[in-house]
PDB file of C-alpha atoms in Angstrom:
ATOM      1  CA  MET A  23      17.233  -3.944   9.389  1.00 43.00           C
ATOM      2  CA  LYS A  24      20.824  -2.777   9.009  1.00 42.00           C
ATOM      3  CA  ASN A  25      19.752   0.855   8.498  1.00 46.00           C
ATOM      4  CA  ILE A  26      17.457   0.756  11.504  1.00 44.00           C
ATOM      5  CA  SER A  27      20.226  -0.659  13.715  1.00 47.00           C
ATOM      6  CA  GLN A  28      22.647   2.067  12.617  1.00 47.00           C
ATOM      7  CA  SER A  29      20.056   4.760  13.348  1.00 49.00           C
ATOM      8  CA  ASP A  30      19.374   3.292  16.788  1.00 51.00           C
ATOM      9  CA  THR A  31      23.119   3.332  17.549  1.00 48.00           C
ATOM     10  CA  ARG A  32      23.441   6.954  16.418  1.00 50.00           C
ATOM     11  CA  HIS A  33      20.506   8.120  18.530  1.00 52.00           C
ATOM     12  CA  SER A  34      21.757   6.203  21.565  1.00 55.00           C
ATOM     13  CA  SER A  35      25.183   7.884  21.240  1.00 49.00           C
ATOM     14  CA  ASP A  36      23.572  11.332  21.005  1.00 55.00           C
ATOM     15  CA  LEU A  37      21.502  10.732  24.107  1.00 56.00           C
ATOM     16  CA  SER A  38      24.512   9.392  26.019  1.00 56.00           C
ATOM     17  CA  GLY A  39      26.507  12.557  25.233  1.00 53.00           C
ATOM     18  CA  VAL A  40      23.649  14.789  26.326  1.00 56.00           C
ATOM     19  CA  MET A  41      23.230  12.866  29.567  1.00 63.00           C
ATOM     20  CA  ALA A  42      26.977  13.192  30.307  1.00 56.00           C
ATOM     21  CA  ILE A  43      26.801  16.972  29.773  1.00 59.00           C
ATOM     22  CA  CYS A  44      23.780  17.234  32.041  1.00 60.00           C
ATOM     23  CA  VAL A  45      25.457  15.242  34.821  1.00 60.00           C
ATOM     24  CA  ALA A  46      28.616  17.380  34.641  1.00 56.00           C
ATOM     25  CA  LEU A  47      26.612  20.608  34.777  1.00 58.00           C
ATOM     26  CA  CYS A  48      24.532  19.392  37.674  1.00 62.00           C
ATOM     27  CA  ILE A  49      27.687  18.524  39.639  1.00 59.00           C
ATOM     28  CA  SER A  50      29.226  21.964  38.973  1.00 57.00           C
ATOM     29  CA  MET A  51      26.005  23.713  39.940  1.00 57.00           C
ATOM     30  CA  PHE A  52      25.802  21.705  43.154  1.00 59.00           C
ATOM     31  CA  ALA A  53      29.405  22.581  43.963  1.00 54.00           C
ATOM     32  CA  GLY A  54      28.674  26.260  43.445  1.00 55.00           C
ATOM     33  CA  PHE A  55      25.599  26.019  45.630  1.00 55.00           C
ATOM     34  CA  VAL A  56      27.544  24.362  48.445  1.00 54.00           C
ATOM     35  CA  ALA A  57      30.356  26.900  48.189  1.00 52.00           C
ATOM     36  CA  GLY A  58      27.900  29.780  48.118  1.00 52.00           C
ATOM     37  CA  ASN A  59      26.253  28.606  51.319  1.00 51.00           C
ATOM     38  CA  ASN A  60      29.520  28.420  53.282  1.00 52.00           C
ATOM     39  CA  GLU A  61      30.199  31.061  55.892  1.00 49.00           C
ATOM     40  CA  PHE A  62      31.957  34.160  54.649  1.00 46.00           C
ATOM     41  CA  PRO A  63      35.637  34.719  55.529  1.00 48.00           C
ATOM     42  CA  GLY A  64      36.229  35.723  59.108  1.00 50.00           C
ATOM     43  CA  GLY A  65      37.008  39.275  60.147  1.00 48.00           C
ATOM     44  CA  TYR A  66      35.707  41.873  62.400  1.00 48.00           C
ATOM     45  CA  SER A  67      32.105  41.642  63.440  1.00 52.00           C
ATOM     46  CA  ARG A  68      29.867  44.690  63.290  1.00 52.00           C
ATOM     47  CA  ALA A  69      30.147  45.157  67.044  1.00 52.00           C
ATOM     48  CA  ASP A  70      33.960  44.820  67.066  1.00 57.00           C
ATOM     49  CA  ILE A  71      34.281  47.396  64.327  1.00 56.00           C
ATOM     50  CA  CYS A  72      32.442  50.081  66.338  1.00 62.00           C
ATOM     51  CA  ASN A  73      34.022  49.159  69.710  1.00 60.00           C
ATOM     52  CA  GLN A  74      37.458  50.234  68.583  1.00 59.00           C
ATOM     53  CA  ASP A  75      38.762  53.684  69.260  1.00 64.00           C
ATOM     54  CA  LEU A  76      37.329  55.139  66.081  1.00 63.00           C
ATOM     55  CA  SER A  77      35.322  58.185  65.415  1.00 67.00           C
ATOM     56  CA  LEU A  78      31.734  57.865  64.307  1.00 66.00           C
ATOM     57  CA  GLU A  79      32.631  58.752  60.708  1.00 70.00           C
ATOM     58  CA  GLN A  80      35.409  56.138  60.622  1.00 68.00           C
ATOM     59  CA  CYS A  81      33.103  53.507  62.090  1.00 73.00           C
ATOM     60  CA  ILE A  82      30.451  54.228  59.498  1.00 72.00           C
ATOM     61  CA  ALA A  83      32.999  54.126  56.668  1.00 71.00           C
ATOM     62  CA  LEU A  84      34.496  50.845  57.920  1.00 70.00           C
ATOM     63  CA  ARG A  85      31.104  49.221  58.242  1.00 71.00           C
ATOM     64  CA  ALA A  86      30.171  50.420  54.702  1.00 73.00           C
ATOM     65  CA  ALA A  87      33.372  48.937  53.314  1.00 72.00           C
ATOM     66  CA  ARG A  88      32.698  45.701  55.162  1.00 73.00           C
ATOM     67  CA  ALA A  89      29.135  45.537  53.776  1.00 72.00           C
ATOM     68  CA  THR A  90      30.412  46.223  50.255  1.00 77.00           C
ATOM     69  CA  GLU A  91      32.932  43.388  50.572  1.00 73.00           C
ATOM     70  CA  GLU A  92      30.255  40.958  51.712  1.00 74.00           C
ATOM     71  CA  ALA A  93      27.886  42.054  48.908  1.00 73.00           C
ATOM     72  CA  THR A  94      30.644  41.556  46.355  1.00 78.00           C
ATOM     73  CA  PHE A  95      31.377  38.075  47.700  1.00 75.00           C
ATOM     74  CA  ILE A  96      27.679  37.140  47.547  1.00 77.00           C
ATOM     75  CA  SER A  97      27.309  38.571  44.041  1.00 77.00           C
ATOM     76  CA  LYS A  98      30.251  36.489  42.838  1.00 77.00           C
ATOM     77  CA  TRP A  99      28.699  33.260  44.042  1.00 75.00           C
ATOM     78  CA  LEU A 100      25.270  34.251  42.735  1.00 77.00           C
ATOM     79  CA  LEU A 101      26.894  34.831  39.355  1.00 78.00           C
ATOM     80  CA  TRP A 102      28.334  31.306  39.393  1.00 78.00           C
ATOM     81  CA  VAL A 103      24.988  29.818  40.423  1.00 77.00           C
ATOM     82  CA  THR A 104      23.172  31.779  37.700  1.00 81.00           C
ATOM     83  CA  ALA A 105      25.667  30.654  35.068  1.00 78.00           C
ATOM     84  CA  GLY A 106      25.266  27.051  36.200  1.00 77.00           C
ATOM     85  CA  SER A 107      21.469  27.376  36.048  1.00 80.00           C
ATOM     86  CA  LEU A 108      21.690  28.857  32.555  1.00 81.00           C
ATOM     87  CA  LEU A 109      23.912  26.022  31.364  1.00 81.00           C
ATOM     88  CA  ALA A 110      21.618  23.488  33.011  1.00 80.00           C
ATOM     89  CA  SER A 111      18.565  25.011  31.279  1.00 83.00           C
ATOM     90  CA  THR A 112      20.360  25.000  27.932  1.00 84.00           C
ATOM     91  CA  SER A 113      21.357  21.384  28.434  1.00 81.00           C
ATOM     92  CA  ALA A 114      17.756  20.538  29.293  1.00 83.00           C
ATOM     93  CA  LEU A 115      16.589  22.167  26.059  1.00 85.00           C
ATOM     94  CA  ILE A 116      19.187  20.225  24.075  1.00 87.00           C
ATOM     95  CA  ALA A 117      18.136  16.998  25.779  1.00 84.00           C
ATOM     96  CA  LEU A 118      14.483  17.818  25.026  1.00 86.00           C
ATOM     97  CA  TYR A 119      15.335  18.359  21.358  1.00 87.00           C
ATOM     98  CA  PHE A 120      17.081  15.009  21.078  1.00 87.00           C
ATOM     99  CA  THR A 121      14.201  13.362  22.937  1.00 87.00           C
ATOM    100  CA  TYR A 122      11.800  14.907  20.416  1.00 88.00           C
ATOM    101  CA  ARG A 123      13.895  13.597  17.523  1.00 88.00           C
ATOM    102  CA  GLN A 124      13.982  10.148  19.071  1.00 88.00           C
ATOM    103  CA  GLY A 125      10.218  10.241  19.540  1.00 88.00           C
ATOM    104  CA  GLN A 126       9.660  11.258  15.927  1.00 89.00           C
ATOM    105  CA  TYR A 127      11.915   8.465  14.735  1.00 90.00           C
ATOM    106  CA  ALA A 128      10.068   5.955  16.907  1.00 90.00           C
ATOM    107  CA  LEU A 129       6.740   7.178  15.487  1.00 91.00           C
ATOM    108  CA  ARG A 130       8.003   6.758  11.915  1.00 91.00           C
ATOM    109  CA  VAL A 131       9.199   3.229  12.648  1.00 90.00           C
ATOM    110  CA  ALA A 132       5.886   2.380  14.308  1.00 90.00           C
ATOM    111  CA  GLY A 133       3.921   3.868  11.387  1.00 90.00           C
ATOM    112  CA  THR A 134       5.913   1.827   8.867  1.00 91.00           C
ATOM    113  CA  ALA A 135       5.388  -1.321  10.920  1.00 90.00           C
ATOM    114  CA  ASN A 136       1.643  -0.630  11.123  1.00 89.00           C
ATOM    115  CA  ARG A 137       1.375  -0.122   7.357  1.00 90.00           C
ATOM    116  CA  ILE A 138       3.243  -3.357   6.684  1.00 90.00           C
ATOM    117  CA  SER A 139       1.025  -5.181   9.162  1.00 87.00           C
ATOM    118  CA  ASP A 140      -2.126  -3.740   7.546  1.00 85.00           C
ATOM    119  CA  ARG A 141      -0.984  -4.778   4.068  1.00 86.00           C
ATOM    120  CA  ASN A 142      -0.157  -8.268   5.247  1.00 87.00           C
ATOM    121  CA  GLY A 143      -3.497  -8.555   7.024  1.00 84.00           C
ATOM    122  CA  GLN A 144      -5.440  -7.385   3.980  1.00 83.00           C
ATOM    123  CA  ALA A 145      -3.456  -9.645   1.658  1.00 85.00           C
ATOM    124  CA  GLN A 146      -4.308 -12.632   3.818  1.00 87.00           C
ATOM    125  CA  ALA A 147      -7.968 -11.764   4.383  1.00 87.00           C
ATOM    126  CA  ARG A 148      -9.088 -10.276   1.048  1.00 90.00           C
ATOM    127  CA  ALA A 149     -10.928 -12.030  -1.769  1.00 91.00           C
ATOM    128  CA  TYR A 150      -9.042 -13.716  -4.627  1.00 93.00           C
ATOM    129  CA  VAL A 151     -11.237 -14.381  -7.663  1.00 93.00           C
ATOM    130  CA  VAL A 152      -9.910 -16.472 -10.550  1.00 93.00           C
ATOM    131  CA  LEU A 153     -11.498 -17.650 -13.783  1.00 92.00           C
ATOM    132  CA  GLN A 154     -11.193 -21.321 -12.987  1.00 92.00           C
ATOM    133  CA  SER A 155     -12.372 -22.887 -16.256  1.00 92.00           C
ATOM    134  CA  VAL A 156     -13.910 -22.108 -19.648  1.00 92.00           C
ATOM    135  CA  GLU A 157     -15.877 -24.544 -21.840  1.00 91.00           C
ATOM    136  CA  GLY A 158     -17.297 -23.942 -25.292  1.00 89.00           C
ATOM    137  CA  ASN A 159     -19.255 -25.473 -28.181  1.00 87.00           C
ATOM    138  CA  LEU A 160     -20.518 -24.623 -31.668  1.00 84.00           C
ATOM    139  CA  SER A 161     -24.063 -25.354 -32.770  1.00 83.00           C
ATOM    140  CA  ILE A 162     -25.931 -24.788 -36.016  1.00 79.00           C
ATOM    141  CA  GLU A 163     -29.348 -23.213 -35.775  1.00 77.00           C
ATOM    142  CA  SER A 164     -31.922 -22.603 -38.455  1.00 73.00           C
ATOM    143  CA  HIS A 165     -31.182 -20.421 -41.481  1.00 69.00           C
ATOM    144  CA  GLU A 166     -27.464 -21.191 -41.285  1.00 70.00           C
ATOM    145  CA  ARG A 167     -27.063 -19.356 -38.011  1.00 78.00           C
ATOM    146  CA  VAL A 168     -23.948 -20.403 -36.116  1.00 81.00           C
ATOM    147  CA  ARG A 169     -23.989 -20.004 -32.331  1.00 84.00           C
ATOM    148  CA  LEU A 170     -20.879 -20.127 -30.171  1.00 87.00           C
ATOM    149  CA  SER A 171     -21.555 -20.700 -26.468  1.00 88.00           C
ATOM    150  CA  VAL A 172     -19.173 -20.685 -23.510  1.00 90.00           C
ATOM    151  CA  LYS A 173     -19.455 -21.573 -19.848  1.00 91.00           C
ATOM    152  CA  LEU A 174     -17.361 -19.525 -17.428  1.00 92.00           C
ATOM    153  CA  LEU A 175     -16.644 -20.690 -13.892  1.00 93.00           C
ATOM    154  CA  PHE A 176     -15.331 -18.143 -11.382  1.00 94.00           C
ATOM    155  CA  HIS A 177     -14.002 -19.168  -7.983  1.00 95.00           C
ATOM    156  CA  ASN A 178     -13.187 -17.076  -4.905  1.00 94.00           C
ATOM    157  CA  SER A 179     -10.261 -18.689  -3.101  1.00 92.00           C
ATOM    158  CA  GLY A 180      -9.925 -15.858  -0.564  1.00 89.00           C
ATOM    159  CA  LEU A 181     -11.080 -15.629   3.050  1.00 90.00           C
ATOM    160  CA  SER A 182     -13.679 -12.892   2.498  1.00 91.00           C
ATOM    161  CA  PRO A 183     -16.446 -12.215  -0.069  1.00 92.00           C
ATOM    162  CA  ALA A 184     -15.800 -10.708  -3.490  1.00 92.00           C
ATOM    163  CA  LEU A 185     -18.304  -7.905  -4.055  1.00 92.00           C
ATOM    164  CA  ARG A 186     -20.026  -6.753  -7.246  1.00 89.00           C
ATOM    165  CA  LEU A 187     -18.127  -8.878  -9.723  1.00 91.00           C
ATOM    166  CA  LYS A 188     -18.524  -7.676 -13.335  1.00 89.00           C
ATOM    167  CA  THR A 189     -17.442  -9.673 -16.355  1.00 89.00           C
ATOM    168  CA  LEU A 190     -17.276  -9.343 -20.144  1.00 87.00           C
ATOM    169  CA  SER A 191     -16.024 -11.789 -22.758  1.00 88.00           C
ATOM    170  CA  VAL A 192     -15.008 -11.642 -26.418  1.00 88.00           C
ATOM    171  CA  VAL A 193     -14.261 -14.630 -28.667  1.00 88.00           C
ATOM    172  CA  SER A 194     -12.282 -15.281 -31.809  1.00 86.00           C
ATOM    173  CA  LEU A 195     -13.042 -18.300 -34.019  1.00 84.00           C
ATOM    174  CA  ALA A 196     -10.804 -19.509 -36.851  1.00 82.00           C
ATOM    175  CA  VAL A 197     -12.142 -22.352 -39.043  1.00 78.00           C
ATOM    176  CA  HIS A 198      -9.538 -24.437 -40.932  1.00 73.00           C
ATOM    177  CA  LYS A 199     -10.584 -26.822 -43.736  1.00 67.00           C
ATOM    178  CA  GLY A 200      -7.772 -28.697 -45.450  1.00 62.00           C
ATOM    179  CA  ASP A 201      -5.753 -26.404 -47.727  1.00 59.00           C
ATOM    180  CA  GLU A 202      -8.534 -23.853 -47.982  1.00 61.00           C
ATOM    181  CA  SER A 203      -8.121 -20.373 -46.587  1.00 58.00           C
ATOM    182  CA  VAL A 204      -8.871 -19.821 -42.972  1.00 63.00           C
ATOM    183  CA  GLN A 205     -12.138 -18.119 -42.117  1.00 68.00           C
ATOM    184  CA  GLY A 206     -11.878 -16.038 -38.962  1.00 75.00           C
ATOM    185  CA  VAL A 207     -14.623 -14.201 -37.099  1.00 79.00           C
ATOM    186  CA  THR A 208     -14.917 -12.420 -33.773  1.00 80.00           C
ATOM    187  CA  ALA A 209     -17.902 -11.937 -31.504  1.00 79.00           C
ATOM    188  CA  GLY A 210     -18.500  -9.742 -28.526  1.00 77.00           C
ATOM    189  CA  GLU A 211     -17.435  -6.169 -27.967  1.00 70.00           C
ATOM    190  CA  GLU A 212     -14.929  -4.837 -25.463  1.00 66.00           C
ATOM    191  CA  PHE A 213     -16.351  -1.899 -23.572  1.00 66.00           C
ATOM    192  CA  ASP A 214     -16.235  -0.321 -20.155  1.00 68.00           C
ATOM    193  CA  LEU A 215     -16.815  -2.830 -17.373  1.00 70.00           C
ATOM    194  CA  SER A 216     -18.855  -0.225 -15.525  1.00 67.00           C
ATOM    195  CA  GLU A 217     -21.591  -0.757 -18.130  1.00 64.00           C
ATOM    196  CA  SER A 218     -21.759  -4.485 -17.491  1.00 66.00           C
ATOM    197  CA  HIS A 219     -25.090  -5.658 -16.136  1.00 62.00           C
ATOM    198  CA  TRP A 220     -23.463  -8.302 -13.947  1.00 66.00           C
ATOM    199  CA  GLN A 221     -23.201  -7.334 -10.270  1.00 80.00           C
ATOM    200  CA  GLN A 222     -22.490 -10.658  -8.597  1.00 88.00           C
ATOM    201  CA  ASP A 223     -21.165 -11.276  -5.071  1.00 91.00           C
ATOM    202  CA  ILE A 224     -19.143 -14.439  -4.501  1.00 92.00           C
ATOM    203  CA  GLY A 225     -18.701 -15.720  -0.964  1.00 91.00           C
ATOM    204  CA  ALA A 226     -15.398 -16.988   0.401  1.00 90.00           C
ATOM    205  CA  GLY A 227     -14.575 -20.404  -1.035  1.00 90.00           C
ATOM    206  CA  GLN A 228     -17.560 -20.333  -3.416  1.00 92.00           C
ATOM    207  CA  SER A 229     -17.890 -20.533  -7.208  1.00 93.00           C
ATOM    208  CA  TRP A 230     -20.209 -18.825  -9.665  1.00 92.00           C
ATOM    209  CA  SER A 231     -20.992 -19.266 -13.356  1.00 90.00           C
ATOM    210  CA  PRO A 232     -22.796 -16.588 -15.416  1.00 87.00           C
ATOM    211  CA  ILE A 233     -25.774 -17.769 -17.428  1.00 82.00           C
ATOM    212  CA  GLY A 234     -26.326 -17.435 -21.178  1.00 72.00           C
ATOM    213  CA  THR A 235     -22.892 -16.444 -22.465  1.00 81.00           C
ATOM    214  CA  SER A 236     -23.280 -17.051 -26.205  1.00 83.00           C
ATOM    215  CA  TRP A 237     -23.095 -15.224 -29.537  1.00 84.00           C
ATOM    216  CA  ILE A 238     -24.533 -15.534 -33.049  1.00 82.00           C
ATOM    217  CA  LEU A 239     -21.421 -15.398 -35.205  1.00 79.00           C
ATOM    218  CA  PRO A 240     -21.183 -13.058 -38.182  1.00 77.00           C
ATOM    219  CA  LYS A 241     -20.420 -14.493 -41.644  1.00 66.00           C
ATOM    220  CA  GLY A 242     -22.759 -17.389 -40.931  1.00 59.00           C
ATOM    221  CA  ALA A 243     -23.194 -18.358 -44.590  1.00 60.00           C
ATOM    222  CA  GLU A 244     -19.438 -18.318 -45.272  1.00 66.00           C
ATOM    223  CA  ILE A 245     -18.392 -20.503 -42.368  1.00 70.00           C
ATOM    224  CA  TYR A 246     -21.503 -22.687 -42.255  1.00 71.00           C
ATOM    225  CA  SER A 247     -20.303 -25.162 -44.866  1.00 69.00           C
ATOM    226  CA  LEU A 248     -16.840 -25.399 -43.309  1.00 70.00           C
ATOM    227  CA  ILE A 249     -18.139 -26.024 -39.808  1.00 70.00           C
ATOM    228  CA  CYS A 250     -20.529 -28.709 -40.977  1.00 66.00           C
ATOM    229  CA  HIS A 251     -17.577 -30.836 -42.174  1.00 60.00           C
ATOM    230  CA  ASN A 252     -16.458 -33.018 -39.314  1.00 55.00           C
ATOM    231  CA  GLU A 253     -12.841 -32.744 -40.368  1.00 57.00           C
ATOM    232  CA  ALA A 254     -12.891 -28.961 -39.928  1.00 64.00           C
ATOM    233  CA  PHE A 255     -10.592 -27.623 -37.218  1.00 72.00           C
ATOM    234  CA  ASN A 256     -12.347 -24.918 -35.208  1.00 79.00           C
ATOM    235  CA  ALA A 257      -9.839 -22.960 -33.128  1.00 85.00           C
ATOM    236  CA  VAL A 258     -11.343 -20.606 -30.565  1.00 88.00           C
ATOM    237  CA  ILE A 259      -9.886 -18.015 -28.185  1.00 89.00           C
ATOM    238  CA  VAL A 260     -11.982 -16.587 -25.355  1.00 91.00           C
ATOM    239  CA  LYS A 261     -10.809 -13.386 -23.658  1.00 91.00           C
ATOM    240  CA  THR A 262     -12.555 -12.497 -20.403  1.00 90.00           C
ATOM    241  CA  LEU A 263     -12.250  -9.313 -18.380  1.00 90.00           C
ATOM    242  CA  PHE A 264     -13.607  -9.194 -14.853  1.00 91.00           C
ATOM    243  CA  GLN A 265     -13.518  -6.768 -11.960  1.00 91.00           C
ATOM    244  CA  TYR A 266     -14.502  -7.090  -8.308  1.00 92.00           C
ATOM    245  CA  GLU A 267     -14.183  -5.227  -5.020  1.00 91.00           C
ATOM    246  CA  ASP A 268     -12.857  -6.709  -1.786  1.00 91.00           C
ATOM    247  CA  VAL A 269     -14.179  -5.971   1.699  1.00 89.00           C
ATOM    248  CA  PHE A 270     -11.448  -3.340   2.190  1.00 89.00           C
ATOM    249  CA  GLY A 271     -12.843  -1.225  -0.680  1.00 89.00           C
ATOM    250  CA  VAL A 272     -10.043  -2.030  -3.150  1.00 90.00           C
ATOM    251  CA  PHE A 273     -10.962  -2.848  -6.773  1.00 91.00           C
ATOM    252  CA  HIS A 274      -9.186  -5.652  -8.632  1.00 92.00           C
ATOM    253  CA  LYS A 275      -9.291  -6.011 -12.421  1.00 91.00           C
ATOM    254  CA  GLU A 276      -8.110  -9.187 -14.136  1.00 91.00           C
ATOM    255  CA  THR A 277      -7.810 -10.549 -17.694  1.00 91.00           C
ATOM    256  CA  ALA A 278      -7.777 -14.230 -18.626  1.00 92.00           C
ATOM    257  CA  CYS A 279      -7.565 -15.971 -22.003  1.00 93.00           C
ATOM    258  CA  PHE A 280      -8.529 -19.579 -22.782  1.00 94.00           C
ATOM    259  CA  GLN A 281      -7.974 -21.336 -26.088  1.00 91.00           C
ATOM    260  CA  GLY A 282      -8.512 -24.669 -27.794  1.00 90.00           C
ATOM    261  CA  HIS A 283     -10.512 -26.335 -30.573  1.00 85.00           C
ATOM    262  CA  ILE A 284     -14.175 -27.279 -30.391  1.00 84.00           C
ATOM    263  CA  ALA A 285     -16.369 -29.488 -32.551  1.00 78.00           C
ATOM    264  CA  HIS A 286     -19.791 -28.533 -33.791  1.00 77.00           C
ATOM    265  CA  VAL A 287     -22.627 -30.177 -31.856  1.00 78.00           C
ATOM    266  CA  ASP A 288     -26.404 -30.116 -31.849  1.00 78.00           C
ATOM    267  CA  PRO A 289     -28.037 -27.252 -29.923  1.00 76.00           C
ATOM    268  CA  GLY A 290     -27.768 -27.989 -26.222  1.00 75.00           C
ATOM    269  CA  GLY A 291     -24.922 -30.466 -26.796  1.00 79.00           C
ATOM    270  CA  THR A 292     -21.843 -31.099 -24.710  1.00 86.00           C
ATOM    271  CA  TYR A 293     -19.166 -28.513 -24.089  1.00 88.00           C
ATOM    272  CA  THR A 294     -15.432 -28.872 -24.710  1.00 88.00           C
ATOM    273  CA  MET A 295     -12.962 -27.807 -22.026  1.00 91.00           C
ATOM    274  CA  LEU A 296     -10.514 -25.103 -23.145  1.00 92.00           C
ATOM    275  CA  GLU A 297      -6.981 -24.597 -21.866  1.00 91.00           C
ATOM    276  CA  ARG A 298      -5.569 -21.525 -20.187  1.00 91.00           C
ATOM    277  CA  GLY A 299      -3.441 -19.457 -22.573  1.00 88.00           C
ATOM    278  CA  PRO A 300      -1.242 -16.354 -22.291  1.00 88.00           C
ATOM    279  CA  ASP A 301      -3.151 -13.239 -21.291  1.00 85.00           C
ATOM    280  CA  ASP A 302      -2.198 -11.496 -24.554  1.00 84.00           C
ATOM    281  CA  VAL A 303      -2.939 -14.344 -26.973  1.00 84.00           C
ATOM    282  CA  TYR A 304      -6.244 -12.790 -28.110  1.00 85.00           C
ATOM    283  CA  ASP A 305      -4.610  -9.428 -28.841  1.00 82.00           C
ATOM    284  CA  GLN A 306      -1.793 -11.122 -30.737  1.00 79.00           C
ATOM    285  CA  GLN A 307      -4.257 -12.994 -32.929  1.00 74.00           C
ATOM    286  CA  ALA A 308      -6.308  -9.828 -33.482  1.00 69.00           C
ATOM    287  CA  SER A 309      -3.202  -7.903 -34.600  1.00 69.00           C
ATOM    288  CA  ARG A 310      -2.519 -10.506 -37.289  1.00 62.00           C
ATOM    289  CA  ARG A 311      -5.975 -10.193 -38.782  1.00 58.00           C
ATOM    290  CA  ALA A 312      -7.118  -7.359 -41.030  1.00 50.00           C
ATOM    291  CA  PRO A 313      -9.726  -5.058 -39.502  1.00 50.00           C
ATOM    292  CA  LYS A 314     -13.254  -6.379 -39.885  1.00 47.00           C
ATOM    293  CA  THR A 315     -16.258  -4.221 -40.737  1.00 43.00           C
ATOM    294  CA  ASP A 316     -18.959  -6.709 -39.827  1.00 46.00           C
ATOM    295  CA  SER A 317     -20.922  -5.931 -36.702  1.00 40.00           C
ATOM    296  CA  ASP A 318     -21.965  -8.545 -34.190  1.00 45.00           C
ATOM    297  CA  THR A 319     -25.490  -9.823 -33.976  1.00 42.00           C
ATOM    298  CA  PRO A 320     -26.557 -10.102 -30.322  1.00 42.00           C
ATOM    299  CA  ALA A 321     -27.792 -13.445 -29.092  1.00 44.00           C
TER     300      ALA A 321
END
């Protein structure tokens, strides 16, 4: 605001100076016009010149001199009027230039104000999708197959719909059993969200939960015996990526991580609520583990 006020003061001073110059020039031009329209200095009239006792040649010469004097007087005043007109035209051009600059400045200020207003309007009216909660459980299926299932709940807290929401999730499970070594496995694969089969719209103020988010964990035989012990501590981290488009055509991509420990239940059993963790907690845990060569088995 301070810079804008200084600029307004500078432009107002420029315009005031130009207006003062224009007024002064207009007054001088008017004075020249009035003086130029006054009667010429008195002297002999044309008739008086020829009525004197002069020969024809002398009369003609006197009248020629008189005409030359009058023409010179008129030319002088025309010169002053022309100079005043030239200065007035130049002043008008200068005033037009400053008016143009002022107009350009006003357009820039108006454009900036419009952009700020548009951003504020879009920020207030666009969709805001958050991963509201994540729940998970572990179940043992036949042939020592271990399934990890999660429930994701997305919510749009904005004032307009969220369009074509896409989501992917990866999980990391670490099983602790007393003083034994920790068995860690991961499931899911991070890939381009554009390949996700989810294309879900979420209305303003509505929630949505994808169906069937579960994985058959690798290393089933190795972690099966640990999970089956009730005293085993099963720590899980779920990393979810999601992307959606608002009604203004802008794409928004978010990452959310949830973590906690879950107990093993019968298939179809209850889910345990996980807590929101730092967005980089999954990557930090993955960097501590040695690279794994096992591939995931799709559910």
